[in-house]
Short mmCIF file of C-alpha atoms in Angstrom, two decimals:
data_model
loop_
_atom_site.label_atom_id
_atom_site.label_comp_id
_atom_site.label_asym_id
_atom_site.label_seq_id
_atom_site.Cartn_x
_atom_site.Cartn_y
_atom_site.Cartn_z
CA MET A 30 -13.84 -16.97 -45.26
CA HIS A 31 -17.28 -15.63 -44.42
CA PHE A 32 -18.27 -14.19 -41.03
CA THR A 33 -21.86 -13.53 -39.93
CA TYR A 34 -22.39 -10.50 -37.71
CA ASN A 35 -24.36 -11.38 -34.59
CA PRO A 36 -24.94 -8.39 -32.27
CA LEU A 37 -26.13 -10.60 -29.39
CA CYS A 38 -22.89 -12.57 -29.54
CA TRP A 39 -20.87 -9.36 -29.59
CA LEU A 40 -22.70 -8.02 -26.55
CA PHE A 41 -22.09 -11.27 -24.67
CA MET A 42 -18.37 -11.15 -25.43
CA ALA A 43 -18.11 -7.47 -24.52
CA GLY A 44 -20.04 -8.02 -21.29
CA GLY A 45 -17.74 -10.90 -20.37
CA ALA A 46 -14.69 -8.72 -20.89
CA LEU A 47 -16.17 -5.97 -18.73
CA ALA A 48 -17.06 -8.46 -16.01
CA LYS A 49 -13.68 -10.18 -15.91
CA PRO A 50 -11.85 -9.43 -12.64
CA SER A 51 -8.51 -7.64 -12.71
CA GLN A 52 -6.15 -5.76 -10.37
CA ILE A 53 -6.21 -8.70 -7.96
CA HIS A 54 -4.31 -8.10 -4.74
CA LEU A 55 -4.00 -9.78 -1.36
CA ALA A 56 -3.69 -8.46 2.18
CA LEU A 57 -3.37 -10.14 5.56
CA GLY A 58 -6.57 -10.12 7.58
CA GLY A 59 -9.07 -11.95 9.71
CA ARG A 60 -9.00 -13.30 13.25
CA THR A 61 -5.60 -14.02 14.70
CA ILE A 62 -4.36 -17.58 14.60
CA SER A 63 -4.03 -17.74 18.40
CA ASP A 64 -7.60 -16.48 18.92
CA ASN A 65 -8.97 -18.90 16.36
CA LEU A 66 -7.24 -21.91 17.93
CA ASN A 67 -7.47 -20.62 21.52
CA ASP A 68 -3.77 -21.40 21.82
CA ALA A 69 -1.34 -18.73 23.03
CA SER A 70 1.67 -20.75 21.86
CA VAL A 71 0.95 -20.15 18.17
CA SER A 72 1.33 -16.93 16.20
CA SER A 73 -0.90 -13.92 16.83
CA ALA A 74 -0.70 -13.11 13.12
CA PRO A 75 -3.89 -12.73 11.09
CA GLY A 76 -5.16 -16.19 10.21
CA GLY A 77 -6.67 -15.30 6.87
CA MET A 78 -6.24 -13.43 3.63
CA SER A 79 -8.28 -10.65 2.07
CA VAL A 80 -8.66 -10.85 -1.72
CA THR A 81 -9.58 -7.65 -3.57
CA TRP A 82 -10.35 -7.17 -7.26
CA TYR A 83 -11.89 -4.78 -9.79
CA THR A 84 -14.57 -5.07 -12.46
CA LYS A 85 -15.61 -2.44 -14.93
CA GLU A 86 -19.30 -3.27 -14.61
CA ALA A 87 -21.43 -4.06 -11.56
CA GLN A 88 -21.85 -7.73 -10.61
CA ASP A 89 -25.07 -9.30 -9.32
CA ALA A 90 -23.29 -11.48 -6.77
CA PRO A 91 -19.48 -11.25 -6.96
CA THR A 92 -18.00 -14.39 -5.42
CA LEU A 93 -14.59 -15.70 -4.42
CA TYR A 94 -14.05 -19.46 -4.74
CA TRP A 95 -11.30 -21.17 -2.78
CA GLY A 96 -9.93 -24.49 -1.57
CA VAL A 97 -6.79 -26.31 -0.49
CA SER A 98 -6.50 -28.08 -3.84
CA SER A 99 -6.38 -26.47 -7.27
CA SER A 100 -8.96 -28.99 -8.47
CA ASP A 101 -11.42 -28.44 -5.63
CA LEU A 102 -12.54 -24.86 -5.03
CA SER A 103 -15.57 -25.87 -3.02
CA GLY A 104 -15.43 -22.90 -0.67
CA SER A 105 -17.32 -19.79 -1.75
CA LEU A 106 -17.50 -16.33 -0.21
CA PRO A 107 -19.68 -13.37 -1.19
CA ALA A 108 -17.73 -10.19 -1.78
CA LYS A 109 -18.30 -6.72 -0.41
CA THR A 110 -18.47 -4.12 -3.19
CA THR A 111 -17.68 -0.41 -3.24
CA ALA A 112 -17.71 2.23 -5.97
CA TYR A 113 -16.51 5.75 -5.33
CA LEU A 114 -16.65 7.40 -8.77
CA GLU A 115 -19.63 6.91 -11.08
CA GLY A 116 -18.72 5.25 -14.35
CA PHE A 117 -15.28 4.06 -13.24
CA GLY A 118 -15.86 0.55 -12.02
CA TYR A 119 -16.34 -1.46 -8.87
CA HIS A 120 -13.97 -2.80 -6.23
CA HIS A 121 -14.78 -6.11 -4.53
CA SER A 122 -13.20 -7.87 -1.56
CA ALA A 123 -13.71 -11.13 0.31
CA LEU A 124 -11.92 -12.55 3.34
CA ILE A 125 -10.77 -16.16 3.60
CA ASP A 126 -10.57 -16.56 7.37
CA ASP A 127 -9.79 -19.09 10.10
CA LEU A 128 -7.50 -21.29 8.03
CA PRO A 129 -6.24 -24.30 10.02
CA CYS A 130 -2.51 -24.64 10.59
CA SER A 131 -2.46 -27.86 8.57
CA VAL A 132 -3.06 -25.77 5.44
CA THR A 133 0.12 -24.41 3.82
CA LYS A 134 -1.25 -23.23 0.47
CA VAL A 135 -4.62 -21.86 -0.60
CA TYR A 136 -6.00 -21.85 -4.14
CA TYR A 137 -8.61 -19.39 -5.33
CA SER A 138 -10.49 -18.04 -8.31
CA ILE A 139 -13.07 -15.36 -8.98
CA ASP A 140 -16.19 -15.11 -11.13
CA ASP A 141 -15.45 -15.22 -14.87
CA MET A 142 -11.79 -16.10 -14.33
CA ASP A 143 -10.21 -18.86 -16.40
CA GLU A 144 -7.27 -19.47 -14.08
CA VAL A 145 -6.72 -20.63 -10.52
CA LEU A 146 -4.35 -18.53 -8.38
CA SER A 147 -2.72 -19.37 -5.07
CA PHE A 148 -1.01 -17.95 -1.99
CA LYS A 149 0.93 -19.26 0.99
CA ARG A 150 -0.98 -19.44 4.23
CA PRO A 151 0.31 -17.02 6.92
CA PRO A 152 2.59 -19.10 9.18
CA CYS A 153 1.25 -20.45 12.46
CA SER A 154 4.68 -20.61 14.06
CA PRO A 155 5.90 -17.41 15.75
CA THR A 156 9.49 -18.55 15.20
CA VAL A 157 9.41 -18.78 11.41
CA SER A 158 11.83 -16.63 9.38
CA PHE A 159 10.35 -14.52 6.60
CA ASN A 160 11.18 -11.86 3.99
CA VAL A 161 9.30 -8.60 3.54
CA SER A 162 10.03 -5.95 0.91
CA ILE A 163 9.48 -2.45 2.33
CA PHE A 164 9.64 0.68 0.19
CA GLY A 165 7.77 3.84 -0.72
CA ASP A 166 7.32 6.23 -3.62
CA MET A 167 6.88 3.84 -6.53
CA GLY A 168 5.53 5.25 -9.78
CA TYR A 169 4.12 3.53 -12.82
CA LEU A 170 6.35 2.49 -15.76
CA ASP A 171 9.02 5.06 -16.75
CA SER A 172 9.69 8.26 -18.69
CA ASN A 173 10.18 6.38 -21.97
CA GLN A 174 6.70 4.89 -21.81
CA ARG A 175 5.05 7.84 -20.05
CA PRO A 176 7.03 10.98 -20.99
CA PRO A 177 5.86 14.16 -19.22
CA LYS A 178 4.17 16.66 -21.53
CA LEU A 179 3.90 19.44 -18.98
CA ARG A 180 7.06 21.30 -19.97
CA HIS A 181 8.55 24.76 -19.95
CA ARG A 182 9.50 26.39 -23.25
CA ASP A 183 13.05 25.09 -22.90
CA GLY A 184 11.73 21.52 -22.75
CA THR A 185 12.30 20.91 -19.04
CA PRO A 186 9.38 19.43 -17.07
CA PHE A 187 7.36 21.58 -14.71
CA HIS A 188 8.52 21.97 -11.12
CA GLY A 189 8.53 18.68 -9.25
CA LEU A 190 8.58 16.45 -12.34
CA GLU A 191 11.69 14.79 -13.71
CA LYS A 192 12.66 14.38 -17.36
CA GLU A 193 14.07 10.87 -16.88
CA TRP A 194 12.83 8.42 -14.28
CA SER A 195 11.86 4.76 -13.94
CA ALA A 196 9.83 2.49 -11.67
CA THR A 197 10.50 -0.54 -13.85
CA TYR A 198 13.71 -1.42 -11.99
CA THR A 199 11.81 -1.96 -8.74
CA ARG A 200 9.06 -3.85 -10.56
CA GLN A 201 11.68 -6.15 -12.14
CA GLN A 202 13.37 -6.75 -8.79
CA LEU A 203 10.07 -7.65 -7.16
CA GLU A 204 9.37 -10.11 -9.95
CA LYS A 205 12.78 -11.73 -9.42
CA MET A 206 12.17 -11.99 -5.68
CA LYS A 207 8.61 -13.26 -6.02
CA GLY A 208 9.54 -16.81 -5.04
CA THR A 209 11.28 -15.75 -1.83
CA LEU A 210 9.11 -12.86 -0.62
CA ASP A 211 6.43 -13.47 1.99
CA LEU A 212 4.87 -10.02 1.90
CA MET A 213 5.33 -6.44 0.67
CA TRP A 214 4.71 -3.14 2.39
CA ILE A 215 4.48 0.13 0.45
CA VAL A 216 4.84 3.01 2.91
CA GLY A 217 2.90 5.53 0.85
CA ASP A 218 2.84 7.14 -2.61
CA ILE A 219 1.51 4.18 -4.59
CA GLY A 220 1.74 4.64 -8.36
CA TYR A 221 1.89 8.47 -8.25
CA VAL A 222 -1.54 8.54 -9.87
CA ASP A 223 -2.14 12.15 -8.88
CA ASP A 224 0.65 13.05 -11.34
CA ALA A 225 -1.16 11.22 -14.16
CA PHE A 226 -2.14 14.48 -15.82
CA ALA A 227 1.53 15.27 -16.51
CA THR A 228 1.36 12.82 -19.41
CA HIS A 229 -2.07 13.98 -20.68
CA PRO A 230 -2.70 17.45 -19.20
CA ALA A 231 -6.12 17.98 -20.81
CA LYS A 232 -7.59 14.55 -19.95
CA PHE A 233 -8.94 12.94 -16.80
CA THR A 234 -6.54 10.01 -16.41
CA TYR A 235 -6.42 9.47 -12.63
CA GLU A 236 -8.51 6.28 -12.64
CA GLU A 237 -6.96 4.97 -15.86
CA VAL A 238 -3.44 5.19 -14.42
CA TYR A 239 -4.49 3.76 -11.04
CA ASN A 240 -6.07 0.78 -12.81
CA SER A 241 -3.03 0.33 -15.03
CA TYR A 242 -0.64 0.43 -12.07
CA MET A 243 -2.63 -2.21 -10.20
CA GLU A 244 -2.75 -4.40 -13.32
CA TRP A 245 1.01 -3.93 -13.75
CA MET A 246 1.54 -5.25 -10.22
CA GLU A 247 -1.12 -7.97 -10.32
CA ASN A 248 1.24 -10.83 -11.18
CA ILE A 249 2.94 -10.21 -7.83
CA THR A 250 0.10 -8.92 -5.64
CA SER A 251 -2.20 -11.84 -6.53
CA ALA A 252 0.32 -14.21 -4.91
CA ILE A 253 1.98 -12.12 -2.16
CA PRO A 254 0.12 -9.97 0.40
CA LEU A 255 0.50 -6.24 -0.18
CA MET A 256 0.21 -3.99 2.88
CA VAL A 257 -0.04 -0.22 2.30
CA SER A 258 0.26 3.02 4.25
CA PRO A 259 -1.11 6.44 3.22
CA GLY A 260 1.22 8.99 1.61
CA ASN A 261 0.61 12.54 0.44
CA HIS A 262 0.10 11.37 -3.16
CA GLU A 263 -2.91 9.30 -2.02
CA SER A 264 -4.73 12.35 -0.67
CA GLU A 265 -6.53 13.61 -3.80
CA CYS A 266 -6.73 14.22 -7.52
CA HIS A 267 -5.65 17.79 -8.30
CA SER A 268 -5.36 17.58 -12.09
CA PRO A 269 -6.91 20.34 -14.21
CA ALA A 270 -9.88 18.05 -14.88
CA CYS A 271 -10.41 17.43 -11.17
CA VAL A 272 -10.14 21.12 -10.30
CA VAL A 273 -12.30 22.43 -13.15
CA GLN A 274 -14.86 19.63 -12.77
CA GLU A 275 -14.69 19.40 -9.01
CA LEU A 276 -18.26 18.12 -8.55
CA LYS A 277 -17.75 15.36 -11.12
CA TYR A 278 -14.23 14.30 -10.15
CA GLY A 279 -12.36 16.39 -7.59
CA ARG A 280 -14.57 16.07 -4.52
CA HIS A 281 -15.20 12.37 -5.09
CA LEU A 282 -11.44 11.74 -5.13
CA SER A 283 -10.49 13.95 -2.18
CA ASN A 284 -9.50 12.85 1.33
CA PHE A 285 -7.80 9.55 0.42
CA THR A 286 -11.03 8.14 -1.05
CA ALA A 287 -9.46 5.96 -3.75
CA PHE A 288 -6.81 4.67 -1.34
CA ASN A 289 -9.39 3.63 1.23
CA ALA A 290 -11.71 2.03 -1.32
CA ARG A 291 -9.13 0.09 -3.33
CA PHE A 292 -7.29 -1.57 -0.43
CA ASN A 293 -8.54 -3.62 2.49
CA MET A 294 -6.12 -3.56 5.44
CA PRO A 295 -6.72 -5.20 8.86
CA SER A 296 -7.83 -1.98 10.56
CA GLU A 297 -10.87 -3.49 12.23
CA GLU A 298 -8.88 -6.48 13.49
CA SER A 299 -6.30 -4.19 15.12
CA SER A 300 -8.84 -1.62 16.42
CA GLY A 301 -7.31 0.87 13.98
CA SER A 302 -9.00 3.55 11.90
CA ARG A 303 -12.67 2.81 11.38
CA SER A 304 -13.56 1.54 7.89
CA THR A 305 -10.34 2.97 6.40
CA ASN A 306 -6.69 2.02 5.92
CA MET A 307 -5.25 5.10 7.61
CA TRP A 308 -3.72 3.35 10.66
CA TYR A 309 -3.57 -0.29 11.72
CA SER A 310 -1.17 -3.02 12.84
CA TRP A 311 -0.57 -6.72 12.37
CA ASP A 312 1.70 -9.55 13.53
CA TYR A 313 3.72 -11.87 11.33
CA GLY A 314 6.11 -14.48 12.67
CA SER A 315 8.13 -12.94 15.50
CA ALA A 316 7.40 -9.33 14.51
CA HIS A 317 4.70 -6.78 15.25
CA PHE A 318 4.17 -4.26 12.42
CA ILE A 319 2.54 -0.86 12.88
CA SER A 320 1.35 1.27 9.95
CA LEU A 321 1.28 4.94 10.97
CA ASN A 322 -0.71 7.78 9.48
CA THR A 323 1.83 10.56 8.92
CA GLU A 324 -0.58 12.64 6.80
CA THR A 325 -3.65 13.54 8.92
CA ASP A 326 -5.25 13.35 12.36
CA PHE A 327 -2.57 14.95 14.51
CA GLU A 328 -1.68 18.56 15.23
CA GLY A 329 0.55 19.95 12.49
CA ALA A 330 -0.18 17.16 9.98
CA GLU A 331 0.51 18.30 6.42
CA GLU A 332 -2.83 17.04 5.06
CA GLU A 333 -4.95 17.93 8.05
CA GLY A 334 -7.68 20.14 6.64
CA THR A 335 -6.80 20.01 2.95
CA GLY A 336 -5.04 17.57 0.63
CA ASP A 337 -1.59 17.68 -0.94
CA SER A 338 -2.34 20.66 -3.21
CA HIS A 339 -4.00 22.58 -0.35
CA ILE A 340 -6.81 23.67 -2.65
CA PRO A 341 -9.38 24.93 -0.11
CA TRP A 342 -12.34 22.84 -1.30
CA LEU A 343 -10.40 19.57 -1.51
CA LYS A 344 -10.75 18.70 2.17
CA ALA A 345 -8.75 16.06 4.04
CA GLY A 346 -8.41 14.52 7.48
CA GLY A 347 -10.86 13.79 10.26
CA PHE A 348 -10.67 9.99 10.17
CA GLY A 349 -11.11 9.82 13.93
CA GLU A 350 -12.07 11.97 16.87
CA ASP A 351 -9.53 14.50 18.13
CA GLY A 352 -6.50 12.61 19.42
CA GLU A 353 -7.90 9.18 18.50
CA PHE A 354 -5.04 8.18 16.20
CA LEU A 355 -2.30 9.02 18.69
CA ARG A 356 -4.18 7.35 21.55
CA TRP A 357 -4.49 4.22 19.42
CA LEU A 358 -0.80 4.36 18.49
CA GLU A 359 0.39 4.55 22.10
CA ALA A 360 -1.99 1.76 23.14
CA ASP A 361 -0.82 -0.46 20.28
CA LEU A 362 2.84 0.22 21.08
CA LYS A 363 2.25 -0.50 24.77
CA LYS A 364 0.52 -3.79 23.96
CA ALA A 365 3.36 -4.80 21.61
CA HIS A 366 5.94 -3.88 24.27
CA GLU A 367 4.18 -6.08 26.82
CA ALA A 368 4.16 -8.94 24.30
CA LYS A 369 7.87 -8.36 23.80
CA LEU A 370 8.54 -8.54 27.55
CA ASN A 371 6.51 -11.75 27.75
CA GLY A 372 8.48 -13.30 24.90
CA ASP A 373 5.47 -13.43 22.57
CA THR A 374 6.94 -10.83 20.18
CA ARG A 375 10.61 -10.33 19.35
CA TRP A 376 10.55 -7.26 17.09
CA ILE A 377 8.47 -4.09 16.79
CA ILE A 378 8.67 -2.61 13.29
CA ALA A 379 6.89 0.66 12.58
CA GLY A 380 6.43 2.42 9.27
CA GLY A 381 4.78 5.43 7.72
CA HIS A 382 5.21 7.64 4.71
CA ARG A 383 7.15 10.56 6.20
CA PRO A 384 10.57 10.19 7.83
CA TYR A 385 11.88 11.31 11.20
CA ASP A 386 11.33 14.95 10.22
CA THR A 387 7.61 14.35 10.84
CA ILE A 388 7.92 11.79 13.64
CA LYS A 389 9.75 14.28 15.86
CA ASP A 390 6.84 16.72 15.52
CA MET A 391 4.10 14.21 16.36
CA GLU A 392 3.32 14.75 20.02
CA GLY A 393 4.75 11.93 22.11
CA VAL A 394 5.68 9.60 19.25
CA GLU A 395 9.49 9.83 19.33
CA GLY A 396 9.43 9.18 23.06
CA TRP A 397 7.01 6.27 22.68
CA PHE A 398 9.28 4.68 20.09
CA LYS A 399 12.03 4.57 22.70
CA GLU A 400 9.87 3.77 25.71
CA TYR A 401 8.07 0.87 24.07
CA GLY A 402 11.06 -0.59 22.29
CA VAL A 403 10.47 0.05 18.59
CA ASP A 404 13.37 -1.58 16.75
CA VAL A 405 13.13 0.14 13.38
CA TYR A 406 11.01 2.76 11.63
CA PHE A 407 10.66 2.66 7.83
CA ALA A 408 9.61 5.66 5.75
CA GLY A 409 9.61 7.03 2.21
CA HIS A 410 8.85 10.58 0.98
CA SER A 411 12.51 11.40 0.43
CA HIS A 412 13.37 9.75 -2.88
CA SER A 413 16.51 8.11 -1.60
CA TYR A 414 17.83 5.46 0.75
CA SER A 415 19.26 6.18 4.16
CA ARG A 416 19.56 4.55 7.55
CA THR A 417 21.07 5.37 10.89
CA THR A 418 24.25 3.37 11.44
CA ASP A 419 24.19 2.79 15.20
CA VAL A 420 22.37 -0.54 15.51
CA SER A 421 22.50 -0.35 19.31
CA SER A 422 20.46 2.86 19.37
CA LYS A 423 16.77 2.09 18.99
CA PRO A 424 14.93 2.70 16.89
CA MET A 425 16.92 2.58 13.69
CA TYR A 426 15.48 5.07 11.19
CA VAL A 427 15.37 3.85 7.57
CA VAL A 428 14.23 5.77 4.50
CA ALA A 429 13.41 3.54 1.51
CA GLY A 430 11.88 6.04 -0.90
CA GLY A 431 13.98 5.21 -3.94
CA ALA A 432 11.59 2.86 -5.74
CA GLY A 433 11.39 5.26 -8.71
CA CYS A 434 8.76 7.83 -9.69
CA ASP A 435 8.25 10.87 -11.91
CA GLU A 436 9.36 13.15 -9.06
CA MET A 437 12.53 11.22 -8.19
CA GLY A 438 15.16 13.87 -8.47
CA PRO A 439 17.76 14.89 -5.89
CA PRO A 440 16.99 13.77 -2.31
CA LYS A 441 15.09 16.22 -0.12
CA ASP A 442 18.11 17.33 1.87
CA SER A 443 16.00 19.69 3.99
CA LEU A 444 14.25 16.76 5.67
CA MET A 445 15.61 15.36 8.91
CA LEU A 446 15.99 11.63 8.28
CA GLY A 447 16.96 10.81 11.87
CA PRO A 448 18.00 12.44 15.17
CA GLU A 449 20.67 15.15 14.88
CA SER A 450 23.26 13.05 16.69
CA SER A 451 22.87 10.15 14.23
CA GLU A 452 25.28 9.04 11.55
CA PHE A 453 23.81 7.84 8.26
CA VAL A 454 24.45 5.60 5.29
CA THR A 455 22.81 7.26 2.27
CA SER A 456 22.24 6.69 -1.45
CA ASP A 457 20.23 8.51 -4.11
CA LYS A 458 20.12 5.50 -6.45
CA TYR A 459 17.05 3.41 -7.23
CA SER A 460 16.52 0.95 -4.40
CA SER A 461 13.94 -1.26 -2.74
CA GLY A 462 14.64 -3.01 0.51
CA VAL A 463 14.17 -6.58 1.69
CA LEU A 464 13.97 -7.22 5.42
CA THR A 465 14.72 -10.76 6.59
CA VAL A 466 13.17 -11.35 10.00
CA SER A 467 13.89 -14.26 12.33
CA PRO A 468 13.57 -14.62 16.11
CA ASP A 469 17.26 -13.87 16.67
CA LYS A 470 17.99 -11.13 14.12
CA VAL A 471 16.69 -8.69 11.53
CA ARG A 472 18.73 -8.10 8.38
CA SER A 473 18.05 -5.45 5.74
CA ASP A 474 19.31 -5.87 2.19
CA GLU A 475 18.93 -3.22 -0.48
CA GLU A 476 18.30 -4.16 -4.11
#
């Protein structure tokens, strides 16, 4: 068989591959259903869906196509584009908003895609039951596929890294639950990309691993909304390459830059952090969810001033004016409490990366949780599962940090996971939680 080499054809094929969208993920967003319909009897949940994707090369006019039939994607939306590190691709997002309640399923596609994807419309009814998987501290793959090469002479990994670990269990469980989940919420430490150099110490692999993690999750996140909160592992890249080549890599990846560029949470809709994902809230069914920033922007925050490594020139924090985050948090809690008293909201569910150990040191927050009727607070950071056992004492404190990562060793016993008077159920096994929410009860199941 004879083949003729055609360089123009090769360039066209290569360009198409570079332009093909990947890392597709959804997030709730847009105007609330009740505002859109001017009807207080329907849900105050976001009435739309944000679609975010990645391309290696810049696009002239990246566009999202959508419709209520897989054969008719007549709607089109221009995407907003951001790039935060030269030579490492572009992140695009578009918002499908103001969907009527008669729509139950939305179909969509993106430039240069061969397939049509779909998602369920956020429910209009505030009484609908739904399932949300909430967890933190999920790495990428496992130690068989990504063995750590940073080792001591005796073969043990450097401090903080584990010889054997796996995130594939959680990924497999999410795949199994895909048909029954309505949304996911990762409360910080997404992919552990700042540990990427442990596998290739001499290379810059931060972006490669971030891209690979998002592609690994795409089969789920392209169909189910993924909400995210900041964790300490989102704060920066502190690999040897990022430290030695700080002007090329390190400074561009400091202060949660990748986290805020890659995801598109409903911060603007909830009057949260401006143009970032650091704090925000949303409604879904009978519940009000609040995503806290446990990393910066309050006195004593671990990443206030510098990132996770505390290298002096890798700055962090300052996403709002002094006290802005905590003022927003109290106002949001107060508004949710009033909605609860009026019967418009049944549950207030808060979450952030760090457990009670940090909450108790955030000025006013522990008291606000009680005063404004928070039902449960979810966290990660400790690579384990625990919850307070007294369901009558609000809020219940839950740690769901056992999703699996390259630092998942013994639980951090020094952390306070709940008030001193609390009794706990605990486990150091791999786990990811599923919360079933209905107007009359909330049930948590661990997988």
